[in-house]
Amino acid sequence: MDVGDVFIWEQYPYSIEETKRRWFIYLGEYKDNPDPFDDTSSVMIIAPTTTTQTQYYEPGERRAENPFIRFSPNEGFGFTEECILDLAHGDLVIPQDIFLENLESQKIQIKGKISDQKLREIYDKIYHSRGYSLMLKLQIHDNLNKAGISNLPKPKRRKS
C-alpha cells in the first residue's frame, strides 16, 4: 500500500458500535519504538478514518472547530459519498499484523488515491493539530517525504 491510498475495511473490528465498514487514508507506518536495533517494537499503520456524519462539522456544530477536510465523490479519490476526515486526534493507529491479515483476507480493499495537494492539506492540519504526538507528526512528515511530497515544515516540540 502507498501513502495516500484510500481504502475500505469491511467489518472494521474496533468500532465503538458493532463491526462496520470504515474508510481510511493510509499515511504509512511507524515503529512504536524508533530504535532501529530494537526488534521488539511493534509496527503500526497510520490510517485516520473518515465519517459521513458531516452535519457535526457545519458552522456552530460541536466539531466545526476541529481541523478537518471534506471529501466528495466527484473528486476522484475513491469515496462514494461525502465524508469528513477529522484530524483533531491522532489516535487511529492499527497494529501492522492485524492490518496485513485483513488485507490478505480481502477485508481491506484499496478504492482510490489522494492527490499530492490534498496530502499536503492533510499534513498541514496534522502539523497544527494538538491531538498528534510529536513522534507521530515526525513519522508522518518522514512518510510523506519518502513518498515524494517534500518541503513540508518539520514538526517541533511545543513550547510549554
XYZ file of N, CA and C in Angstrom:
480
model
N 0.854 -1.165 0.000
C 0.000 0.000 0.000
C 0.905 1.234 0.000
N 0.447 2.284 -0.671
C 1.227 3.516 -0.795
C 0.597 4.643 0.030
N 1.442 5.561 0.480
C 0.961 6.729 1.209
C -0.058 7.454 0.326
N -1.199 7.764 0.897
C -2.260 8.443 0.166
C -3.354 7.521 -0.333
N -3.157 6.215 -0.230
C -4.200 5.288 -0.684
C -5.436 5.414 0.200
N -6.587 5.423 -0.446
C -7.876 5.402 0.237
C -8.311 3.946 0.255
N -8.632 3.441 1.436
C -9.068 2.048 1.497
C -10.292 1.893 2.370
N -10.995 0.832 2.094
C -12.183 0.491 2.862
C -11.892 -0.803 3.614
N -12.326 -0.845 4.854
C -12.156 -2.029 5.693
C -13.548 -2.539 6.010
N -13.896 -3.640 5.384
C -15.184 -4.283 5.662
C -15.119 -4.875 7.062
N -16.148 -4.701 7.808
C -16.244 -5.274 9.153
C -15.093 -4.828 10.058
N -14.802 -3.543 10.059
C -13.766 -2.991 10.922
C -14.084 -3.393 12.364
N -13.169 -4.121 13.009
C -13.498 -4.722 14.306
C -13.380 -3.817 15.525
N -12.888 -2.579 15.364
C -12.621 -1.744 16.528
C -13.611 -0.604 16.719
N -14.747 -0.675 16.072
C -15.754 0.374 16.226
C -16.363 0.311 17.618
N -16.805 1.455 18.096
C -17.493 1.505 19.386
C -18.792 0.703 19.276
N -19.460 0.868 18.140
C -20.679 0.106 17.900
C -20.284 -1.283 17.389
N -21.180 -1.933 16.711
C -20.887 -3.238 16.105
C -19.855 -3.072 14.989
N -19.297 -4.187 14.545
C -18.343 -4.096 13.443
C -19.044 -3.454 12.255
N -18.314 -2.612 11.556
C -18.926 -1.929 10.423
C -17.879 -1.579 9.387
N -18.332 -1.155 8.227
C -17.471 -0.726 7.122
C -16.946 0.669 7.430
N -15.610 0.845 7.299
C -14.991 2.149 7.546
C -14.034 2.485 6.413
N -13.915 3.765 6.099
C -12.997 4.277 5.084
C -11.809 4.940 5.775
N -10.614 4.733 5.223
C -9.382 5.249 5.811
C -8.489 5.852 4.733
N -7.520 6.637 5.186
C -6.463 7.140 4.312
C -5.139 6.666 4.897
N -4.369 5.953 4.095
C -3.108 5.374 4.541
C -2.012 6.435 4.531
N -1.409 6.667 5.702
C -0.329 7.652 5.823
C 0.994 6.983 6.189
N 1.096 5.699 5.939
C 2.344 4.984 6.180
C 2.325 4.233 7.487
N 3.518 3.967 7.982
C 3.637 3.203 9.222
C 4.711 3.813 10.106
N 4.761 3.328 11.329
C 5.816 3.738 12.236
C 6.028 2.640 13.268
N 7.206 2.668 13.867
C 7.504 1.748 14.965
C 7.202 2.477 16.266
N 6.583 1.767 17.198
C 6.262 2.417 18.472
C 7.513 2.702 19.299
N 8.646 2.115 18.892
C 9.945 2.440 19.492
C 10.887 2.697 18.318
N 11.327 3.929 18.108
C 12.104 4.250 16.905
C 13.534 3.702 16.888
N 13.959 2.980 17.917
C 15.315 2.427 17.961
C 15.461 1.342 16.888
N 16.312 1.552 15.865
C 16.434 0.577 14.770
C 17.030 -0.760 15.212
N 17.632 -0.807 16.401
C 18.242 -2.048 16.888
C 17.319 -2.824 17.824
N 16.123 -2.289 18.058
C 15.166 -2.944 18.947
C 14.177 -3.744 18.111
N 14.311 -5.065 18.149
C 13.421 -5.939 17.374
C 12.088 -6.182 18.064
N 11.919 -5.689 19.272
C 10.677 -5.957 19.999
C 9.608 -4.900 19.745
N 9.951 -3.829 19.064
C 8.959 -2.775 18.853
C 7.921 -3.222 17.831
N 6.719 -2.722 18.017
C 5.613 -3.052 17.121
C 5.575 -2.074 15.961
N 5.198 -2.558 14.796
C 4.984 -1.674 13.653
C 3.496 -1.367 13.604
N 3.194 -0.076 13.514
C 1.808 0.376 13.500
C 1.506 1.059 12.169
N 0.277 0.920 11.711
C -0.200 1.571 10.490
C -0.873 2.875 10.894
N -0.506 3.969 10.222
C -1.132 5.275 10.465
C -2.242 5.435 9.435
N -3.474 5.442 9.897
C -4.601 5.490 8.965
C -5.789 6.199 9.603
N -5.849 7.527 9.488
C -7.040 8.209 10.004
C -8.280 7.794 9.204
N -9.390 7.779 9.883
C -10.640 7.347 9.263
C -11.542 8.539 8.948
N -12.473 8.313 8.066
C -13.430 9.354 7.695
C -14.786 9.050 8.325
N -15.638 10.044 8.304
C -17.009 9.883 8.778
C -17.964 10.509 7.771
N -19.129 9.914 7.655
C -20.168 10.501 6.799
C -21.115 11.390 7.616
N -20.839 11.540 8.895
C -21.659 12.382 9.773
C -21.243 13.845 9.609
N -21.412 14.353 8.398
C -20.925 15.697 8.048
C -21.673 16.816 8.773
N -22.869 16.550 9.275
C -23.653 17.593 9.946
C -22.944 18.138 11.189
N -22.080 17.341 11.822
C -21.375 17.790 13.031
C -20.281 18.815 12.734
N -19.988 19.030 11.458
C -18.907 19.937 11.064
C -19.435 21.233 10.453
N -20.730 21.401 10.453
C -21.330 22.630 9.953
C -21.088 23.753 10.961
N -21.044 25.018 10.513
C -20.807 26.143 11.428
C -21.757 26.093 12.630
N -21.169 26.262 13.803
C -21.955 26.256 15.034
C -22.123 24.885 15.661
N -21.767 23.839 14.944
C -21.914 22.487 15.491
C -20.694 22.107 16.322
N -20.792 21.006 17.067
C -19.779 20.666 18.079
C -18.397 20.329 17.525
N -18.282 19.902 16.275
C -16.971 19.573 15.712
C -16.509 20.589 14.659
N -17.221 21.676 14.532
C -16.917 22.667 13.494
C -15.530 23.283 13.662
N -15.013 23.334 14.876
C -13.698 23.926 15.133
C -12.561 22.910 15.014
N -12.888 21.623 14.859
C -11.849 20.609 14.671
C -11.149 20.822 13.331
N -9.863 20.483 13.246
C -9.217 20.520 11.932
C -9.742 19.350 11.096
N -10.343 19.649 9.950
C -10.907 18.581 9.126
C -10.807 18.932 7.656
N -10.971 17.905 6.831
C -11.008 18.067 5.378
C -12.227 17.315 4.868
N -12.955 17.973 3.997
C -14.169 17.395 3.416
C -13.826 16.770 2.064
N -14.377 15.598 1.803
C -14.205 14.917 0.520
C -15.568 14.661 -0.097
N -15.644 14.741 -1.416
C -16.881 14.398 -2.111
C -16.571 13.354 -3.184
N -17.563 12.588 -3.574
C -17.332 11.516 -4.552
C -16.798 12.010 -5.890
N -17.132 13.231 -6.288
C -16.718 13.714 -7.612
C -15.263 14.177 -7.672
N -14.519 14.103 -6.559
C -13.118 14.498 -6.559
C -12.206 13.438 -7.161
N -12.698 12.229 -7.276
C -11.908 11.174 -7.899
C -10.936 10.454 -6.982
N -11.141 10.532 -5.678
C -10.231 9.868 -4.738
C -10.747 8.494 -4.302
N -11.911 8.097 -4.790
C -12.443 6.781 -4.457
C -13.613 6.783 -3.497
N -13.888 7.910 -2.864
C -15.006 7.958 -1.929
C -16.331 7.890 -2.687
N -17.298 7.176 -2.117
C -18.585 7.008 -2.793
C -19.668 7.924 -2.246
N -19.373 8.613 -1.149
C -20.295 9.621 -0.622
C -19.500 10.704 0.088
N -20.148 11.836 0.339
C -19.458 12.928 1.005
C -19.034 12.486 2.403
N -17.816 12.850 2.771
C -17.318 12.459 4.084
C -16.313 13.489 4.595
N -15.971 13.342 5.862
C -15.059 14.244 6.557
C -13.906 13.430 7.129
N -12.692 13.942 6.949
C -11.508 13.405 7.615
C -11.217 14.358 8.758
N -11.528 13.931 9.983
C -11.334 14.756 11.173
C -9.931 14.492 11.700
N -9.122 15.540 11.775
C -7.724 15.402 12.170
C -7.443 16.016 13.542
N -8.463 16.036 14.394
C -8.283 16.585 15.735
C -7.500 15.636 16.633
N -7.602 14.337 16.385
C -6.976 13.346 17.260
C -6.128 12.394 16.437
N -4.911 12.168 16.882
C -4.003 11.260 16.187
C -3.989 9.886 16.811
N -5.161 9.402 17.176
C -5.195 8.153 17.917
C -5.525 6.929 17.073
N -5.654 7.078 15.765
C -6.024 5.915 14.969
C -4.798 5.292 14.319
N -4.188 4.408 15.043
C -3.095 3.603 14.524
C -3.499 2.151 14.726
N -3.104 1.313 13.780
C -3.551 -0.070 13.747
C -2.330 -0.975 13.758
N -2.296 -2.011 14.600
C -1.167 -2.943 14.565
C -0.987 -3.538 13.163
N 0.244 -3.526 12.661
C 0.515 -3.963 11.300
C 0.073 -5.400 11.045
N 0.270 -6.303 12.009
C -0.090 -7.706 11.774
C -1.592 -7.872 11.573
N -2.397 -7.139 12.330
C -3.856 -7.208 12.150
C -4.248 -6.592 10.814
N -3.609 -5.478 10.469
C -3.864 -4.817 9.193
C -3.559 -5.759 8.030
N -2.367 -6.367 8.036
C -1.961 -7.255 6.939
C -2.841 -8.489 6.845
N -3.241 -9.019 7.982
C -4.139 -10.179 7.989
C -5.449 -9.848 7.290
N -6.007 -8.669 7.570
C -7.262 -8.253 6.936
C -7.067 -7.866 5.477
N -5.894 -7.344 5.139
C -5.582 -7.026 3.744
C -5.521 -8.308 2.920
N -4.854 -9.320 3.455
C -4.720 -10.598 2.754
C -6.047 -11.333 2.628
N -6.930 -11.162 3.604
C -8.226 -11.848 3.550
C -9.274 -11.056 2.771
N -8.855 -9.988 2.101
C -9.724 -9.153 1.264
C -10.751 -8.338 2.040
N -10.575 -8.218 3.345
C -11.472 -7.356 4.113
C -11.063 -5.895 3.964
N -9.834 -5.667 3.475
C -9.346 -4.315 3.196
C -9.108 -4.213 1.700
N -9.708 -3.199 1.079
C -9.561 -3.016 -0.363
C -9.233 -1.560 -0.658
N -8.256 -1.356 -1.534
C -7.897 -0.005 -1.966
C -8.966 0.483 -2.939
N -9.456 1.699 -2.703
C -10.526 2.262 -3.526
C -10.112 3.485 -4.323
N -8.974 4.101 -3.977
C -8.540 5.302 -4.675
C -7.249 5.819 -4.084
N -6.881 7.022 -4.501
C -5.644 7.637 -4.019
C -5.851 9.145 -3.903
N -5.368 9.699 -2.794
C -5.448 11.132 -2.538
C -4.366 11.837 -3.356
N -4.672 12.991 -3.897
C -3.688 13.764 -4.657
C -2.606 14.306 -3.721
N -1.461 14.640 -4.297
C -0.375 15.227 -3.514
C -0.828 16.521 -2.840
N -1.608 17.333 -3.540
C -2.088 18.594 -2.959
C -2.974 18.327 -1.744
N -3.854 17.329 -1.817
C -4.708 17.004 -0.674
C -3.880 16.438 0.474
N -2.838 15.648 0.147
C -1.958 15.128 1.192
C -1.247 16.278 1.905
N -0.880 17.308 1.163
C -0.270 18.490 1.779
C -1.266 19.169 2.735
N -2.526 19.250 2.321
C -3.565 19.832 3.180
C -3.747 19.004 4.451
N -3.757 17.672 4.288
C -3.889 16.779 5.441
C -2.715 17.001 6.385
N -1.518 17.046 5.826
C -0.334 17.247 6.664
C -0.409 18.582 7.405
N -0.825 19.623 6.724
C -0.913 20.939 7.362
C -1.853 20.890 8.568
N -2.976 20.200 8.430
C -3.925 20.076 9.551
C -3.301 19.273 10.693
N -2.578 18.185 10.360
C -1.914 17.375 11.379
C -0.819 18.189 12.055
N -0.042 18.909 11.261
C 1.059 19.734 11.768
C 0.556 20.720 12.829
N -0.600 21.314 12.596
C -1.143 22.303 13.516
C -2.040 21.702 14.599
N -2.364 20.425 14.490
C -3.252 19.780 15.459
C -2.532 19.512 16.772
N -3.235 19.668 17.865
C -2.692 19.346 19.184
C -2.981 17.885 19.540
N -3.713 17.178 18.711
C -4.093 15.799 19.006
C -3.066 14.752 18.602
N -2.019 15.162 17.903
C -0.988 14.223 17.449
C 0.285 14.431 18.252
N 0.916 13.329 18.658
C 2.185 13.429 19.376
C 3.269 13.910 18.415
N 4.336 14.457 18.962
C 5.462 14.889 18.143
C 6.023 13.700 17.361
N 6.143 12.542 18.016
C 6.683 11.361 17.349
C 5.842 10.970 16.130
N 4.524 10.998 16.284
C 3.650 10.633 15.178
C 3.712 11.680 14.061
N 3.753 12.956 14.427
C 3.886 14.014 13.417
C 5.184 13.852 12.629
N 6.286 13.579 13.341
C 7.572 13.388 12.667
C 7.536 12.190 11.724
N 6.862 11.116 12.131
C 6.796 9.934 11.281
C 5.952 10.204 10.034
N 4.845 10.902 10.184
C 4.017 11.254 9.029
C 4.805 12.159 8.084
N 5.530 13.122 8.644
C 6.390 14.000 7.847
C 7.376 13.165 7.038
N 8.039 12.214 7.688
C 9.019 11.350 7.032
C 8.353 10.480 5.959
N 7.194 9.920 6.264
C 6.477 9.076 5.296
C 6.105 9.866 4.041
N 5.628 11.087 4.233
C 5.262 11.916 3.078
C 6.495 12.290 2.255
N 7.592 12.618 2.929
C 8.837 12.918 2.216
C 9.285 11.733 1.373
N 9.252 10.536 1.951
C 9.639 9.329 1.218
C 8.715 9.078 0.024
N 7.478 9.560 0.115
C 6.514 9.405 -0.976
C 6.645 10.519 -2.016
N 7.642 11.403 -1.846
C 7.882 12.462 -2.825
C 7.197 13.776 -2.536
N 6.581 13.890 -1.379
C 5.919 15.141 -1.003
C 6.867 15.862 -0.049
N 7.632 16.778 -0.610
C 8.712 17.415 0.146
C 8.398 18.868 0.459
N 9.365 19.520 1.092
C 9.257 20.927 1.501
C 8.122 21.170 2.489
N 7.839 20.173 3.312
C 6.851 20.321 4.373
C 7.560 20.815 5.637
N 6.932 21.664 6.433
C 7.584 22.101 7.667
C 7.763 20.922 8.619
N 8.912 20.840 9.232
C 9.193 19.738 10.156
C 8.623 20.073 11.521
N 7.876 19.139 12.107
C 7.281 19.401 13.438
C 8.360 19.622 14.484
N 8.023 20.477 15.435
C 8.926 20.773 16.549
C 8.170 20.574 17.844
N 8.932 20.375 18.887
C 8.336 20.227 20.215
C 7.613 21.526 20.573
N 6.422 21.384 21.153
C 5.647 22.548 21.562
C 6.286 23.238 22.743
N 6.189 24.530 22.758
C 6.702 25.299 23.899
C 5.699 25.189 25.038
N 6.205 25.002 26.242
C 5.311 24.853 27.404
C 4.743 26.191 27.824
